[in-house]
Short mmCIF file of N, CA and C in Angstrom, two decimals:
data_model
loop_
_atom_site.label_atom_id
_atom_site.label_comp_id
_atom_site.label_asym_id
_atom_site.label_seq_id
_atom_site.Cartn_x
_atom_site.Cartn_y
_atom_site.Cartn_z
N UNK A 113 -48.30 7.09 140.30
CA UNK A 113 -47.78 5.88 139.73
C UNK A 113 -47.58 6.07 138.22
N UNK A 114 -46.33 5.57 137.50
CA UNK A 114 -46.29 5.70 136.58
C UNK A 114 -46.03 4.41 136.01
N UNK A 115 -46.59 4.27 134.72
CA UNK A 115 -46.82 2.82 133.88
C UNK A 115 -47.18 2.98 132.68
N UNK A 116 -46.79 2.29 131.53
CA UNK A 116 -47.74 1.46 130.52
C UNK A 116 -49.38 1.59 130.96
N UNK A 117 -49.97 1.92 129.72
CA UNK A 117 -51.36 2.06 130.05
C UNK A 117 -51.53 0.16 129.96
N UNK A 118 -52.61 0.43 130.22
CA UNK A 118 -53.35 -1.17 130.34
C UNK A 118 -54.75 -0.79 129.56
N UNK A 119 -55.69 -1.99 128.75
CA UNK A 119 -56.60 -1.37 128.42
C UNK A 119 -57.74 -0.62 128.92
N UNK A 120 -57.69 -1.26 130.39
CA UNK A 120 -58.90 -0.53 130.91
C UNK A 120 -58.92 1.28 131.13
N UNK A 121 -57.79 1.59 130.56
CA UNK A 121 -56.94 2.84 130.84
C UNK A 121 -57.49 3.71 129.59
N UNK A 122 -57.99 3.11 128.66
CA UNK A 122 -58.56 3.96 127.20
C UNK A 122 -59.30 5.04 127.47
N UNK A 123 -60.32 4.96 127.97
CA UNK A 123 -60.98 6.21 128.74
C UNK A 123 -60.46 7.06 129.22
N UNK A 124 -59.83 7.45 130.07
CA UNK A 124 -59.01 8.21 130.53
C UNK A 124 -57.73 8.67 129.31
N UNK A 125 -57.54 8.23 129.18
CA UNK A 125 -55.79 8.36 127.85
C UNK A 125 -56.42 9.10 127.06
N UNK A 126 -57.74 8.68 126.66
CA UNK A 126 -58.27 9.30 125.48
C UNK A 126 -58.98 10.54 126.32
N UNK A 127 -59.25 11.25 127.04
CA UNK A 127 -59.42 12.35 128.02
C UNK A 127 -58.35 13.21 127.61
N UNK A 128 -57.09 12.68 128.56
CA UNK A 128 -55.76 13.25 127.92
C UNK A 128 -55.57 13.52 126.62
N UNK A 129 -55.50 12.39 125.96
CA UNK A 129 -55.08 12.84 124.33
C UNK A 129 -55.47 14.19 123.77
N UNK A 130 -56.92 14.52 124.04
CA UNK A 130 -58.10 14.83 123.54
C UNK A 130 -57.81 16.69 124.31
N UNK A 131 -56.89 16.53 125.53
CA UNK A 131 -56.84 17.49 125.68
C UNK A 131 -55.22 17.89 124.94
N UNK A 132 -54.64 17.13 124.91
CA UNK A 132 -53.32 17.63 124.25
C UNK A 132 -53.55 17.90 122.64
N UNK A 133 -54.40 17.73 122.14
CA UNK A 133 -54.84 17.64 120.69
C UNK A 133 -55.48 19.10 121.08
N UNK A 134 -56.11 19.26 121.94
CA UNK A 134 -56.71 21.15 122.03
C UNK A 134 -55.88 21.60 122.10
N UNK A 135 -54.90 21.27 122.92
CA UNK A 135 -53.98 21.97 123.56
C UNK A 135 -53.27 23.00 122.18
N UNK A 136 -53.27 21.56 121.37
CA UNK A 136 -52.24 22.48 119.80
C UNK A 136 -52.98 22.49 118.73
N UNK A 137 -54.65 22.96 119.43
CA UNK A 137 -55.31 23.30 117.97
C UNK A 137 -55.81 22.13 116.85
N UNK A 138 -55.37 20.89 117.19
CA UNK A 138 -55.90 19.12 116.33
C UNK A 138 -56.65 19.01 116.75
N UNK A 139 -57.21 18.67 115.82
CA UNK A 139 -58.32 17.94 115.53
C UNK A 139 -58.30 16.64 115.88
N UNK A 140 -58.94 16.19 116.93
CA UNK A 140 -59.05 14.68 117.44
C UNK A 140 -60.10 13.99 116.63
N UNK A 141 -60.02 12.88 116.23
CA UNK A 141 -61.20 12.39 115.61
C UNK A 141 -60.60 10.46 116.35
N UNK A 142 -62.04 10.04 116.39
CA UNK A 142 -62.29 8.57 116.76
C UNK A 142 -60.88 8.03 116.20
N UNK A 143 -60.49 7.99 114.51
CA UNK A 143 -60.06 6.90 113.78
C UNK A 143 -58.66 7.28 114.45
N UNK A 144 -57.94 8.58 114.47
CA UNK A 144 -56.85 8.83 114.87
C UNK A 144 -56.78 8.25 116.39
N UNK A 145 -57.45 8.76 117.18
CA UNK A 145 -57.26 8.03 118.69
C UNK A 145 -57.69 6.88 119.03
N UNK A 146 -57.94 5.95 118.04
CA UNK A 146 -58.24 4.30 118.07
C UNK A 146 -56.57 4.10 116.96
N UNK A 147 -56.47 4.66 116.56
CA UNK A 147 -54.70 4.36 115.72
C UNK A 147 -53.71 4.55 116.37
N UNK A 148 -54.15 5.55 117.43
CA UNK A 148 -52.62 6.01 118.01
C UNK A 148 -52.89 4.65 119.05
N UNK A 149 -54.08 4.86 119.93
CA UNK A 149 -54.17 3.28 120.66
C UNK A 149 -53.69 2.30 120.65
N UNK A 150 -54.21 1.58 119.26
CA UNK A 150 -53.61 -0.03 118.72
C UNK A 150 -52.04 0.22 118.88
N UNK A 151 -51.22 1.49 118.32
CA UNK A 151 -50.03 1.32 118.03
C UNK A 151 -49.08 1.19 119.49
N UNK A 152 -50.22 1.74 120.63
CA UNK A 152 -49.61 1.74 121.90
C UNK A 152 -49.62 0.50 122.42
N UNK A 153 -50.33 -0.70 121.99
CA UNK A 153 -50.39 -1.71 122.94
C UNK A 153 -50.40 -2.88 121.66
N UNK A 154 -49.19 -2.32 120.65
CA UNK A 154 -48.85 -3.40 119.59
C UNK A 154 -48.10 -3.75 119.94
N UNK A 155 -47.04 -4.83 119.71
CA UNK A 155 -45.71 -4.46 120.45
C UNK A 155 -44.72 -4.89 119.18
N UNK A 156 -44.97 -4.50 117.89
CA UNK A 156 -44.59 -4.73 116.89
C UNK A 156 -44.63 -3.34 116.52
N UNK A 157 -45.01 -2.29 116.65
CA UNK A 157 -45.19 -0.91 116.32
C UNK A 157 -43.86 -0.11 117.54
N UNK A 158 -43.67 0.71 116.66
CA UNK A 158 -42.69 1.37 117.52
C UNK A 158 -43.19 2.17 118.49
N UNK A 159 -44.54 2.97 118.61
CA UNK A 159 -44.50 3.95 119.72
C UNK A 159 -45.00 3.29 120.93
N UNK A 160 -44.62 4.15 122.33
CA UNK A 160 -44.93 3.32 123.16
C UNK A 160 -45.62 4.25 123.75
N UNK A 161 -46.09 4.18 125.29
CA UNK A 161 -46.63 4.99 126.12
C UNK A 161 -46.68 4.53 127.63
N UNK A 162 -46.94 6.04 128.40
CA UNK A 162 -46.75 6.19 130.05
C UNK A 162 -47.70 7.04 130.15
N UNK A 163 -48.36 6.16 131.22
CA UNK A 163 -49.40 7.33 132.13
C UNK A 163 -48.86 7.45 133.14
N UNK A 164 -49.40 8.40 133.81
CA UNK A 164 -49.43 9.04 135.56
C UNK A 164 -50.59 8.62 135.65
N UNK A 165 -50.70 8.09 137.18
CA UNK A 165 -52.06 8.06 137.80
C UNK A 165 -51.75 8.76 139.41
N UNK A 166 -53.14 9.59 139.84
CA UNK A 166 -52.95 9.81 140.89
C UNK A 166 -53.21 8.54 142.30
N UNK A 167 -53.03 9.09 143.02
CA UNK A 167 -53.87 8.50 144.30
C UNK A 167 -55.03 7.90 144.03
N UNK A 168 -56.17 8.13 143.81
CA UNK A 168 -56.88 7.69 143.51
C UNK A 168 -57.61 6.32 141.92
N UNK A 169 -55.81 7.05 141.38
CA UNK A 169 -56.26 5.83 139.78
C UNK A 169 -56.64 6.57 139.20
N UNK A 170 -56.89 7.99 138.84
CA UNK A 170 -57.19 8.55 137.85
C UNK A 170 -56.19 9.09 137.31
N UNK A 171 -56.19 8.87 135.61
CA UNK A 171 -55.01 9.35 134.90
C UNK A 171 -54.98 10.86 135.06
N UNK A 172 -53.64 11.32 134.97
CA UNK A 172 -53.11 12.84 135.22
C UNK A 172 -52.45 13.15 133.98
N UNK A 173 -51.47 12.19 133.58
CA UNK A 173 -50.73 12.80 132.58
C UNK A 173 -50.65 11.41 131.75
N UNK A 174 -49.80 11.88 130.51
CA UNK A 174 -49.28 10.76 129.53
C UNK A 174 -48.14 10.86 128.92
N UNK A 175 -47.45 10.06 127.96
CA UNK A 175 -46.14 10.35 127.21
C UNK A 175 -46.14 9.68 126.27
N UNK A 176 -45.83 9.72 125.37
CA UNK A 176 -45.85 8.86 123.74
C UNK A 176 -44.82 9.28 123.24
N UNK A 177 -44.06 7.79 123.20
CA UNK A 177 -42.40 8.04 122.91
C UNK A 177 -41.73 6.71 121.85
N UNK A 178 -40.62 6.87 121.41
CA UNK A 178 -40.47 5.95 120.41
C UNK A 178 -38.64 5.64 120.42
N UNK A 179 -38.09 4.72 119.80
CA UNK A 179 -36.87 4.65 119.74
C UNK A 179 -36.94 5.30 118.22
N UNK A 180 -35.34 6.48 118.15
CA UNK A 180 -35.09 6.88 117.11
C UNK A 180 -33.59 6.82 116.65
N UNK A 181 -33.29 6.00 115.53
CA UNK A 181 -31.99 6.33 115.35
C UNK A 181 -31.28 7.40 115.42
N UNK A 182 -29.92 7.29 115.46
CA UNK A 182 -29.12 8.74 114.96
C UNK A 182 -27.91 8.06 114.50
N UNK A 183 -28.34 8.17 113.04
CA UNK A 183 -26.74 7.53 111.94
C UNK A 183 -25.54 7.89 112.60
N UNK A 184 -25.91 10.02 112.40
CA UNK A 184 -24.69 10.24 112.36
C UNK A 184 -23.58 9.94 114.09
N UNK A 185 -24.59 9.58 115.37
CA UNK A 185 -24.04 8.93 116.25
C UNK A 185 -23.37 7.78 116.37
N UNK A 186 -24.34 7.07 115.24
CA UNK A 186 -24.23 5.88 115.34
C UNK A 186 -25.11 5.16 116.55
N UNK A 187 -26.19 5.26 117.01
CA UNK A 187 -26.28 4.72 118.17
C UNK A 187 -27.86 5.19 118.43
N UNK A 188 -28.38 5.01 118.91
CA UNK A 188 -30.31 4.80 118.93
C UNK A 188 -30.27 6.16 120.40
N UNK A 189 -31.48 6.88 120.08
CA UNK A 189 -32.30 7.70 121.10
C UNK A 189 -33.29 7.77 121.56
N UNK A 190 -33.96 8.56 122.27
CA UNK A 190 -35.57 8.42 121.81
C UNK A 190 -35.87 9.82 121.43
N UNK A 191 -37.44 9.27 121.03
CA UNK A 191 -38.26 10.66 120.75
C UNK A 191 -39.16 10.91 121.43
N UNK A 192 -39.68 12.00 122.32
CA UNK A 192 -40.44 12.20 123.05
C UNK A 192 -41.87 12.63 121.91
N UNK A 193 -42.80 12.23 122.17
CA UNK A 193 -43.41 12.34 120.85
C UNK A 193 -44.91 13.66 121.50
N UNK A 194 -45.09 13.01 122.87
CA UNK A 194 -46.04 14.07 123.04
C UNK A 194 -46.20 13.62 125.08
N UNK A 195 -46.11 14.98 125.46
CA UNK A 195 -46.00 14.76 126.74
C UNK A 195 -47.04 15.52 126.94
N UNK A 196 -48.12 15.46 128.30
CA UNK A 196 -49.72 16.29 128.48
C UNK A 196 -50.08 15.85 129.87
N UNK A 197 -50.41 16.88 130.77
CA UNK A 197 -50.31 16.91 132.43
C UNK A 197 -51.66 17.43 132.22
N UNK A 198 -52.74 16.69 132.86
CA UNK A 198 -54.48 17.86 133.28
C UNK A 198 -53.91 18.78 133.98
N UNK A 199 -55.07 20.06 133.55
CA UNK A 199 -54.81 21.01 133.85
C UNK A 199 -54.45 21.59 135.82
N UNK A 200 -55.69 20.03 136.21
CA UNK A 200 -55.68 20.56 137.03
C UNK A 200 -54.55 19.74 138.09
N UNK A 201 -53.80 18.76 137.18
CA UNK A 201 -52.41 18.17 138.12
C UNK A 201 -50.91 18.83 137.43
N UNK A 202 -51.14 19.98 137.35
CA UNK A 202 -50.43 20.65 136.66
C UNK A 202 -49.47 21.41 137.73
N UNK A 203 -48.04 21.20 137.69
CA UNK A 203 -47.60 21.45 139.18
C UNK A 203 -47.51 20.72 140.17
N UNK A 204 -47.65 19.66 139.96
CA UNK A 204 -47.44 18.38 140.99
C UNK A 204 -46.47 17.34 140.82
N UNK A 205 -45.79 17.92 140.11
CA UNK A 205 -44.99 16.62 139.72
C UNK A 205 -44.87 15.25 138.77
N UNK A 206 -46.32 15.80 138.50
CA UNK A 206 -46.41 14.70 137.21
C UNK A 206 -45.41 14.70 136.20
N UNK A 207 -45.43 15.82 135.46
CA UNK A 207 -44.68 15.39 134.13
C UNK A 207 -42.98 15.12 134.65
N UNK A 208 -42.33 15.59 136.08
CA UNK A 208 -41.13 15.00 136.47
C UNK A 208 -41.08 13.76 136.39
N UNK A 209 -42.27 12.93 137.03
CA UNK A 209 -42.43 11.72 137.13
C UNK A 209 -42.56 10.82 135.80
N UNK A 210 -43.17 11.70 135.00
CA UNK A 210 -43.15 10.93 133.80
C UNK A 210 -41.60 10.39 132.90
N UNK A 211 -41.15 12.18 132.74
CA UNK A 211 -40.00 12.00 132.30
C UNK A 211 -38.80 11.35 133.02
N UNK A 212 -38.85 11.41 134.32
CA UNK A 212 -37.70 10.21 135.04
C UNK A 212 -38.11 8.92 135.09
N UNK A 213 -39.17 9.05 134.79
CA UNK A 213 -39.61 7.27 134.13
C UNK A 213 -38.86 6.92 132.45
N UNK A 214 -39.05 7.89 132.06
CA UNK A 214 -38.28 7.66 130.29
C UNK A 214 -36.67 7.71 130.50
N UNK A 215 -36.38 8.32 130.89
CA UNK A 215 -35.07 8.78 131.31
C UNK A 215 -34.57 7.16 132.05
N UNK A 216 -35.36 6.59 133.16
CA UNK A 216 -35.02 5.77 133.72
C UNK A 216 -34.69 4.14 132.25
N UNK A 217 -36.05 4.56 131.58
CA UNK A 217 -35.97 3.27 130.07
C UNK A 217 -34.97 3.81 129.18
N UNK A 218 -34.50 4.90 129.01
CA UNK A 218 -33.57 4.81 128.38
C UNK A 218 -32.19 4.74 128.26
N UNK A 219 -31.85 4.85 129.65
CA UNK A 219 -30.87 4.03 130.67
C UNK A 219 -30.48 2.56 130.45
N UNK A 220 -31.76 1.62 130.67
CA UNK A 220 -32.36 0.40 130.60
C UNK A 220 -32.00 -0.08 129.19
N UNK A 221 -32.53 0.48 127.91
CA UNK A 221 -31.88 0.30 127.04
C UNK A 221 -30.79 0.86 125.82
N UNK A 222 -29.82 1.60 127.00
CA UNK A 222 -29.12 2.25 126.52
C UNK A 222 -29.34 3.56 125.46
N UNK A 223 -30.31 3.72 125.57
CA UNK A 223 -30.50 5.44 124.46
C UNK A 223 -29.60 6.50 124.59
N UNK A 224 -29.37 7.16 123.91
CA UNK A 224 -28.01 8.12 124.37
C UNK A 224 -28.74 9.40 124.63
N UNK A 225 -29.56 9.57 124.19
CA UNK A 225 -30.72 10.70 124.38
C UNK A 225 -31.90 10.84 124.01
N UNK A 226 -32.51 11.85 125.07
CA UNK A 226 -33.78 11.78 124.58
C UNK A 226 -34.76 13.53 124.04
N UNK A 227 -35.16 13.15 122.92
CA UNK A 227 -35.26 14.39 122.17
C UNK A 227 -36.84 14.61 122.44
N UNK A 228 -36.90 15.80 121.93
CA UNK A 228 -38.90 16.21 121.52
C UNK A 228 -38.60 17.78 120.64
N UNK A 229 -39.80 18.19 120.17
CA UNK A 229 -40.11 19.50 119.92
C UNK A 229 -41.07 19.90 121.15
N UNK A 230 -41.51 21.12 120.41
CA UNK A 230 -42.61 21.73 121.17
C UNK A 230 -42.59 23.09 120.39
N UNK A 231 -43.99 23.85 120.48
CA UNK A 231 -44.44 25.13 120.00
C UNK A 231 -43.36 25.97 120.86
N UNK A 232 -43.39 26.88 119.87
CA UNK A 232 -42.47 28.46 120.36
C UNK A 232 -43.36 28.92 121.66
N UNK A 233 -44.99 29.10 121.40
CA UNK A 233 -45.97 29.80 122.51
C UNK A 233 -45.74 28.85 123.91
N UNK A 234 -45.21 27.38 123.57
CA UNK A 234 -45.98 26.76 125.18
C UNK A 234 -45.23 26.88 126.11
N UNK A 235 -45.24 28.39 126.79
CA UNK A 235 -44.38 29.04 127.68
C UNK A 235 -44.21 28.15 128.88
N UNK A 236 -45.59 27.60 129.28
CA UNK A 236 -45.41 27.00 130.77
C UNK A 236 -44.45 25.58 130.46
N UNK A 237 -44.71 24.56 129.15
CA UNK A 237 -43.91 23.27 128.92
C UNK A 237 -42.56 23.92 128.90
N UNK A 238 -41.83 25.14 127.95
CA UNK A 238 -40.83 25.37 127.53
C UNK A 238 -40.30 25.88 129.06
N UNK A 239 -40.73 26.22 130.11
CA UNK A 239 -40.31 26.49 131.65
C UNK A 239 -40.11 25.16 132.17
N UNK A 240 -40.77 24.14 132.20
CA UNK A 240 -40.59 22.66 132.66
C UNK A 240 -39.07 22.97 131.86
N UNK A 241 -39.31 22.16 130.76
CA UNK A 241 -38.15 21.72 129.79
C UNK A 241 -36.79 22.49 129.86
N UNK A 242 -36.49 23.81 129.97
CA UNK A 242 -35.52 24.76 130.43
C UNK A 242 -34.90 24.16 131.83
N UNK A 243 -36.02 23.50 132.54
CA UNK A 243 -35.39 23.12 134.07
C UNK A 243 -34.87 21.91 134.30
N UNK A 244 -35.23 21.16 133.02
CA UNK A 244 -34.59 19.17 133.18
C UNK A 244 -33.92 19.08 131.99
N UNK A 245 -33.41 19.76 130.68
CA UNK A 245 -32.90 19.48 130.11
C UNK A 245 -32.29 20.58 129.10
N UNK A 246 -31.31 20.63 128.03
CA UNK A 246 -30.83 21.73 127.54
C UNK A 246 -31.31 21.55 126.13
N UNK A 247 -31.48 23.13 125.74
CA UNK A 247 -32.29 23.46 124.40
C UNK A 247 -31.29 23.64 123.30
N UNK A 248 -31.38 22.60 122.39
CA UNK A 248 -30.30 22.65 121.29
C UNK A 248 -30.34 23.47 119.97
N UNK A 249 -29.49 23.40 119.39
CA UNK A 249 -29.30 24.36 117.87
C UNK A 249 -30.37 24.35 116.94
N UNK A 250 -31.01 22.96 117.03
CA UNK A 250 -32.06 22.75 116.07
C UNK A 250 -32.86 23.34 115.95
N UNK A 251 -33.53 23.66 114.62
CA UNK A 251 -34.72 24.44 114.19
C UNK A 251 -35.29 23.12 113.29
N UNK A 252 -36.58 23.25 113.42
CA UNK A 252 -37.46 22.14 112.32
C UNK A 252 -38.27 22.50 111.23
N UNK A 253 -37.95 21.66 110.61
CA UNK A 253 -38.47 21.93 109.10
C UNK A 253 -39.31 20.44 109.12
N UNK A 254 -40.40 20.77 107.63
CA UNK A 254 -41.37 19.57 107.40
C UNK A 254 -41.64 19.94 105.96
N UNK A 255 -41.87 18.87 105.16
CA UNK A 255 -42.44 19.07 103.86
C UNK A 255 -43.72 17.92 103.87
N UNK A 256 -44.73 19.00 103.61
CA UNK A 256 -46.07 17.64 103.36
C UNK A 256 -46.27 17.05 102.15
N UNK A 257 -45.96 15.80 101.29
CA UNK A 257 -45.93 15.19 100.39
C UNK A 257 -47.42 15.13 99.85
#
């Protein structure tokens, strides 16, 4: 099942988070995963979020995604901000399910596309991603102020 977390869902999300934050080497700390939280179930804040749950109700995966302009389109996208499958529902279809859930909202409200990064190393995500969608020109840059 895929959905909007609900609060009783914090426990678990924060499981996930906590492993996608290993996953790339962050540092999880309380204040950050009580921030990213609030901003998920603000509805005045832009990011949003999707869990997977299995059969049983236990979370599997997550997605943290946002509407992003594009001037030079003219016309709004999204951003896939962070997608994370347990290790051990890994291969099941989760993260399909996730992403044809986003895919399905951005349909819904017209997005023209939907973007993300990801590390050069994360061979097994960059094999998902090669198979549902095409890898563009972009290279990323960041300046820390």
């Amino acid at each position: 099942m895929i959905a909007a977390p609900g609060q009783a869902d914090k426990a678990g999300w924060r499981v996930l988070y906590n492993g996608y934050a290993a996953f790339y080497k962050v540092p999880m700390t309380d204040a950050i995963a009580d921030t990213v939280w609030g901003w998920i179930h603000d509805p005045d804040h832009e990011v949003e979020a999707l869990v997977a749950k299995d059969a049983d109700g236990q979370l599997v995966g997550l997605a943290h995604f946002r509407a992003m302009a594009r001037p030079l389109a003219g016309a709004v996208g999204a951003f896939l901000d962070d997608l994370f499958v347990a290790p051990e529902a890994r291969g099941t279809g989760v993260a399909d399910a996730l992403t044809a859930r986003l895919t399905e909202i951005a349909r819904e409200r017209r997005w023209q596309v939907i973007r993300w990064i990801t590390a050069e190393t994360n061979y097994r995500g960059r094999a998902f991603y090669d198979r549902i969608a095409t890898k563009t020109q972009w290279l990323t840059y960041e300046i820390r102020p």
